[in-house]
Amino acid sequence: MAEVVDVDSHVYEPAALWDDYVPAADREAVLQAFSSRVDEDGTVTTTLNGRPAKGLNRSRIVRQAIWRPGVTVDEIGALDPNVGHPLNPGAWDPAARLADMDRMGVDRAVVYPTLLNEYLPQIVDRDAAVVLCRAYNDWISEFAAAGSGRLHPVGVLPLQDPAAAIEELVRIHGRGIGAALLRPAFYQVEDASSSVGAQMVRRMAQQGVGAETEASAIPVFVEDRPFRPVFERCAELGVVACIHPSSNVTGADAVSSGGFAERVSGRLGVNHSIVEPVAYMQDAELFVTTAFFHGLFEDLPDLPVAIAHSGTTWVPLALEKCETYLWLGGQGGVPVCLEPEEVWERQRIATSFDSWELPVARMVDRIGDKAAWGSRYPQHDTGTPDEARRMLESHGVEASTIDRLLGGHAADIFGLPVTV
């Protein structure tokens, strides 16, 4: 049987990130910009921009680090939300992580942050964001180095400053990190003069329709022009551009779509947020649509891209809708291809699917050449490769195709030396 690659796993950043990896001279500023700790009783304390911040969870269950091998969906659902529960040490300890991977039957794992993915776009202090990203990348490098070559980290970039992000990208590439996180969200960029948002604000001001916000303060989407040099350097270096949404239950609507979904579920009075089944797909599809309409993939045909934590089933509909509205609307001043499916097929792209995503098996002839399995470990909705394999086999997917879905595609995108 071929090796299994988990293309979407996570760490839960420990207190040691701030205590041991942020330089002492910068620690107070970074702690105020963003920090998060979990007490022994399960209480989470989070600071963002000098103030107490909203947490990722509605209860005392830290759902981003609660799963461990053998735990079932029913057991997760039966947890008492009013008491603290032990976190899985595999979320930050590489030895525990490897033991869990062995129990799961996972040979290699691509590893994403959790807390920084959620909160980084909200950090106002540009310098603190730069220091924190550097500290995280140093920590995750050591985490991976202790993983016997089985852990493959995704670095983080201070996108508040694209120039600083490129500097950090070059630095982590030199340390052997071959992937960088570009969350599909809006960032406060110091110089947004070339962004579409800033240009729109200027036009509104000229037309007298009201635009009090300075152009430099306009949130900029990660695919907009100020970030194009970051993508270009990824392509030059062969670094995988990892498009990984976050829930945004802690942020304003202007960051990404989850903030609005969280407000809706709050007003409905339901026990669980509706963000998870909605926002990840929305943000991934928004990125892909803007990439087609803006020409990112055509301009950078050698750019390797991984789209994680949002499923794969949405892809055919997104391609069809992009094509329809490109033809209806024309090129809109940007010379792009009117056949997004052709662009998609020739780009080096992998999209993660989870163990229960049955439509992947039903449409494997349509989306199977880009799909790659991800566990979401150690989050509460973690799935195993055995569950994914059984799901695919139940619909008659060939063994060779299953091997590609559970490892081969991920290995191709991330350049992993696996047996397939």
XYZ file of C-alpha atoms in Angstrom:
420
model
C 0.000 0.000 0.000
C 1.268 3.482 -0.872
C 2.271 6.008 1.757
C -0.464 8.191 3.258
C 0.055 11.961 3.304
C -2.174 14.117 5.470
C -2.407 17.385 3.542
C -4.325 19.292 6.239
C -3.217 18.859 9.857
C -2.644 21.449 12.555
C -0.728 22.485 15.611
C -2.236 24.443 18.492
C 0.356 27.047 19.372
C 1.763 26.567 22.910
C 2.755 29.232 25.438
C 6.382 28.374 24.653
C 5.982 30.174 21.323
C 5.776 33.493 23.169
C 7.945 32.560 26.154
C 10.883 30.965 24.355
C 10.890 32.090 20.723
C 9.898 35.760 20.842
C 13.005 37.831 21.731
C 12.841 39.312 25.238
C 13.150 42.853 23.907
C 10.029 42.389 21.748
C 8.016 40.127 24.032
C 5.766 42.685 25.682
C 4.824 44.290 22.369
C 4.085 40.895 20.832
C 2.087 39.742 23.853
C -0.075 42.830 23.513
C -0.409 42.469 19.741
C -1.521 38.857 20.028
C -1.107 36.056 22.534
C -3.185 33.137 23.763
C -2.805 30.696 26.656
C -4.773 27.748 27.988
C -4.817 27.261 31.763
C -4.860 23.834 33.406
C -8.612 24.125 33.956
C -9.179 24.753 30.251
C -9.669 28.516 30.473
C -8.366 30.301 27.376
C -7.045 33.839 27.720
C -6.475 35.728 24.484
C -5.109 39.237 23.945
C -5.398 41.036 20.612
C -4.239 44.581 19.932
C -3.886 45.295 23.635
C -7.360 44.118 24.630
C -9.041 40.876 25.712
C -10.173 39.137 22.523
C -13.007 36.855 21.624
C -12.020 33.212 21.754
C -12.378 30.576 19.063
C -14.918 28.573 21.051
C -18.307 29.234 22.562
C -17.668 26.843 25.425
C -14.696 25.611 27.465
C -14.036 22.854 24.941
C -10.945 23.788 22.929
C -12.264 22.146 19.796
C -9.102 22.858 17.805
C -7.028 20.412 19.894
C -9.486 17.960 21.435
C -9.395 14.911 19.115
C -7.078 11.960 19.562
C -6.978 8.530 17.895
C -9.897 6.347 18.887
C -12.247 9.200 19.785
C -15.567 9.049 17.936
C -17.879 11.771 16.701
C -20.444 10.718 19.297
C -17.888 11.054 22.079
C -16.915 14.523 20.911
C -20.559 15.528 20.780
C -21.183 14.201 24.291
C -18.468 16.337 25.943
C -19.725 18.632 28.696
C -19.229 22.152 27.314
C -19.117 23.697 30.774
C -15.935 22.000 31.975
C -12.396 21.943 30.667
C -11.135 18.867 28.823
C -7.520 17.768 28.305
C -5.958 18.883 25.063
C -4.141 16.429 22.829
C -0.387 16.998 23.369
C 0.160 15.969 19.763
C -0.992 19.500 18.943
C 2.409 20.855 20.044
C 4.653 17.924 21.001
C 6.309 16.185 18.021
C 6.806 12.851 19.812
C 3.131 12.671 20.721
C 2.280 13.753 17.200
C 4.250 10.910 15.608
C 2.644 8.393 17.966
C -0.803 9.609 16.907
C 0.173 9.449 13.235
C 1.274 5.855 13.699
C -2.067 4.974 15.271
C -3.915 6.748 12.460
C -1.863 5.153 9.692
C -0.426 8.467 8.455
C 3.115 8.487 7.091
C 3.590 12.233 6.564
C 1.664 15.346 7.511
C 1.546 18.906 6.211
C 1.197 21.081 9.311
C -0.682 24.395 9.566
C -1.028 26.848 12.453
C -4.343 27.301 14.218
C -4.266 30.443 16.339
C -2.110 32.472 13.978
C -4.273 31.503 11.033
C -7.268 32.945 12.860
C -5.816 36.044 14.498
C -2.841 37.130 12.373
C -4.860 39.217 9.862
C -6.313 41.193 12.788
C -2.974 42.294 14.273
C -2.544 46.051 13.895
C 1.074 46.370 15.027
C 3.059 45.636 11.879
C 6.391 45.225 13.691
C 4.910 42.849 16.244
C 3.376 40.779 13.439
C 6.799 40.473 11.811
C 8.420 39.315 15.062
C 5.614 36.886 15.860
C 5.715 35.290 12.412
C 9.449 34.846 12.690
C 9.077 33.285 16.146
C 6.385 30.892 14.939
C 8.449 29.828 11.946
C 11.447 29.167 14.187
C 9.287 27.108 16.545
C 7.582 25.099 13.799
C 10.964 24.433 12.172
C 12.180 22.811 15.384
C 8.869 20.974 15.757
C 9.290 19.516 12.261
C 12.976 18.752 12.775
C 12.012 16.467 15.655
C 9.557 14.623 13.409
C 11.936 12.191 11.685
C 11.255 13.773 8.298
C 7.521 13.088 8.572
C 6.307 16.594 9.485
C 6.199 19.272 6.777
C 5.440 22.748 8.123
C 3.597 25.612 6.471
C 5.230 28.909 7.402
C 3.377 32.109 8.246
C 3.994 35.534 6.709
C 3.348 39.049 8.098
C 1.062 40.098 5.279
C 0.440 43.452 6.957
C 3.630 44.397 5.103
C 4.128 42.570 1.776
C 7.810 43.519 1.630
C 8.403 42.074 5.093
C 6.377 39.017 4.075
C 8.736 38.420 1.147
C 11.748 38.749 3.447
C 10.297 36.137 5.782
C 9.368 33.915 2.844
C 12.958 33.930 1.615
C 14.229 33.271 5.154
C 12.009 30.259 5.817
C 12.747 28.854 2.371
C 16.391 28.951 3.344
C 15.502 26.968 6.462
C 13.832 24.269 4.411
C 10.175 25.283 4.781
C 8.622 24.743 1.374
C 5.118 26.087 1.971
C 3.647 29.410 3.090
C 0.210 30.284 4.420
C -1.847 32.869 2.531
C -5.213 32.885 4.258
C -8.016 34.080 1.964
C -8.831 37.159 4.018
C -8.494 40.937 4.038
C -5.398 42.540 5.570
C -4.654 46.074 6.729
C -1.741 46.905 4.455
C 0.337 50.003 5.135
C 0.578 50.973 1.468
C -2.584 49.900 -0.306
C -2.327 52.476 -3.071
C -2.289 49.851 -5.813
C -5.207 47.842 -4.471
C -8.597 47.742 -6.102
C -10.149 48.832 -2.798
C -8.032 51.970 -2.570
C -8.776 52.892 -6.163
C -12.505 52.481 -5.509
C -12.306 54.727 -2.438
C -10.588 57.432 -4.480
C -13.254 57.213 -7.188
C -15.997 57.480 -4.568
C -14.354 60.562 -3.090
C -14.024 62.174 -6.527
C -17.708 61.512 -7.202
C -18.733 62.944 -3.845
C -20.526 59.813 -2.666
C -18.660 59.631 0.633
C -15.384 57.892 1.398
C -14.024 59.051 4.735
C -11.590 56.152 5.156
C -8.082 56.804 3.958
C -6.998 54.589 1.089
C -4.026 53.306 3.113
C -6.438 51.909 5.717
C -8.566 49.981 3.256
C -8.484 46.217 3.939
C -6.866 44.427 1.007
C -7.808 40.916 -0.111
C -4.944 38.476 -0.260
C -5.207 38.099 -4.058
C -5.103 41.866 -4.712
C -2.169 43.644 -6.351
C -0.136 44.512 -3.226
C 0.286 40.785 -2.602
C 1.159 39.783 -6.159
C 4.933 40.045 -5.441
C 4.481 37.512 -2.619
C 2.891 35.030 -4.997
C 5.564 35.767 -7.594
C 8.338 34.993 -5.122
C 6.560 31.762 -4.117
C 6.574 30.734 -7.774
C 10.249 31.654 -8.169
C 11.282 29.666 -5.103
C 8.917 26.748 -5.712
C 7.191 27.424 -2.385
C 3.625 26.099 -2.192
C 1.081 28.905 -1.739
C -1.248 27.400 0.867
C -4.740 28.875 0.780
C -6.208 27.874 4.134
C -9.349 29.659 5.402
C -10.083 30.166 9.074
C -13.406 30.419 10.834
C -13.155 34.167 11.578
C -15.529 33.745 14.508
C -13.237 36.195 16.322
C -13.039 38.888 13.660
C -15.143 41.513 11.975
C -17.033 40.880 8.754
C -14.348 42.858 6.929
C -11.757 40.128 7.603
C -13.503 37.153 5.982
C -16.944 35.599 5.610
C -17.060 33.687 8.895
C -17.683 36.820 10.938
C -21.050 37.330 9.265
C -21.998 33.660 9.553
C -21.159 33.751 13.260
C -23.464 36.719 13.795
C -26.254 34.915 11.964
C -25.929 31.779 14.086
C -25.771 33.888 17.235
C -29.059 35.554 16.397
C -30.652 32.223 15.607
C -29.794 31.042 19.092
C -28.474 27.686 17.885
C -26.032 25.725 20.017
C -23.357 25.469 17.349
C -21.908 28.031 15.009
C -22.896 27.690 11.362
C -19.461 28.935 10.336
C -17.756 25.581 9.807
C -20.165 24.189 7.185
C -20.314 27.537 5.366
C -17.365 29.898 5.699
C -14.430 27.705 4.704
C -15.955 26.905 1.326
C -16.991 30.508 0.765
C -13.519 31.861 1.419
C -11.799 29.234 -0.725
C -14.192 29.845 -3.604
C -13.724 33.602 -3.258
C -9.979 33.182 -3.633
C -10.297 30.913 -6.667
C -12.822 33.207 -8.336
C -10.647 36.278 -7.871
C -7.640 34.326 -9.135
C -9.513 33.536 -12.361
C -10.947 37.017 -12.796
C -7.648 38.685 -11.934
C -5.324 36.412 -13.884
C -3.203 35.072 -11.008
C -2.934 31.529 -12.333
C -2.291 32.678 -15.890
C 0.416 35.083 -14.798
C 2.075 32.433 -12.607
C 1.546 29.062 -14.302
C 4.373 27.491 -12.273
C 2.912 28.518 -8.907
C 2.121 25.419 -6.796
C -1.120 25.922 -4.844
C -2.747 23.948 -2.039
C -6.292 24.842 -0.986
C -6.996 23.265 2.395
C -9.761 22.810 4.956
C -12.573 23.714 2.587
C -13.369 20.454 0.830
C -13.140 19.694 -2.862
C -16.742 19.182 -3.933
C -17.320 22.897 -4.541
C -14.713 23.035 -7.316
C -16.825 21.983 -10.351
C -19.551 24.497 -9.558
C -17.011 27.254 -8.965
C -15.371 26.576 -12.327
C -18.711 26.614 -14.116
C -19.828 29.860 -12.485
C -16.511 31.554 -13.184
C -16.743 30.624 -16.837
C -20.363 31.746 -17.136
C -19.795 35.176 -15.660
C -16.498 35.797 -17.376
C -18.281 35.297 -20.688
C -21.265 37.404 -19.613
C -19.176 40.205 -18.180
C -16.253 40.150 -20.553
C -12.729 40.583 -19.347
C -13.487 43.681 -17.313
C -10.274 45.411 -18.335
C -8.088 42.501 -17.197
C -6.947 40.227 -20.058
C -7.789 36.770 -18.731
C -8.790 33.447 -20.202
C -12.529 32.906 -20.518
C -12.111 29.159 -19.920
C -11.291 28.752 -16.208
C -11.402 24.960 -16.407
C -8.475 24.956 -18.831
C -6.482 27.191 -16.499
C -7.392 25.031 -13.497
C -6.351 21.804 -15.163
C -2.902 23.027 -16.148
C -2.118 24.643 -12.779
C -0.352 22.669 -10.038
C -3.200 22.626 -7.521
C -4.328 20.281 -4.756
C -7.577 20.755 -2.854
C -8.082 18.884 0.399
C -11.070 16.681 1.099
C -12.039 15.113 4.403
C -12.771 11.515 5.278
C -16.538 11.910 5.076
C -16.756 13.900 1.828
C -18.804 11.372 -0.087
C -19.238 13.480 -3.264
C -15.510 13.079 -3.927
C -16.095 9.368 -4.474
C -19.127 10.061 -6.629
C -17.286 12.586 -8.795
C -13.798 11.121 -8.708
C -13.573 11.171 -12.505
C -14.284 14.904 -12.406
C -12.200 16.131 -9.455
C -9.966 13.216 -8.516
C -6.853 14.494 -10.271
C -6.624 17.494 -7.896
C -8.057 16.160 -4.637
C -5.856 15.229 -1.671
C -6.971 13.812 1.662
C -6.626 15.841 4.865
C -7.463 14.822 8.422
C -7.898 18.241 10.127
C -6.067 16.695 13.118
C -6.385 17.403 16.067
C -9.591 19.385 15.621
C -12.949 18.019 16.711
C -13.883 17.019 13.148
C -10.728 14.963 12.520
C -11.073 12.010 10.150
C -8.750 9.084 9.518
C -7.325 7.633 6.297
C -9.115 4.342 6.989
C -12.439 6.174 7.015
C -11.549 7.893 3.761
C -10.416 4.633 2.173
C -13.621 2.820 3.148
C -15.703 5.704 1.809
C -13.892 5.629 -1.535
C -13.937 1.835 -1.807
C -17.670 1.733 -1.102
C -18.203 3.613 -4.363
C -15.891 1.463 -6.420
C -12.959 3.850 -6.697
C -9.922 1.976 -8.027
C -7.062 1.207 -5.658
C -4.527 3.171 -7.690
C -6.769 6.232 -7.615
C -7.257 5.885 -3.866
C -3.490 5.815 -3.418
C -3.230 9.057 -5.369
C -6.005 10.661 -3.310
C -4.485 9.581 0.002
C -0.922 10.529 -0.767
C 0.219 10.840 -4.361
C -1.363 14.169 -5.186
C -0.122 15.775 -1.967
C 3.369 14.423 -2.596
C 3.387 15.963 -6.076
C 2.401 19.428 -4.868
C 4.648 19.528 -1.795
C 7.559 17.687 -3.368
C 7.577 14.872 -0.816
C 9.671 11.749 -1.390
C 6.955 9.151 -0.862
C 6.305 5.688 -2.239
C 3.168 5.625 -4.402
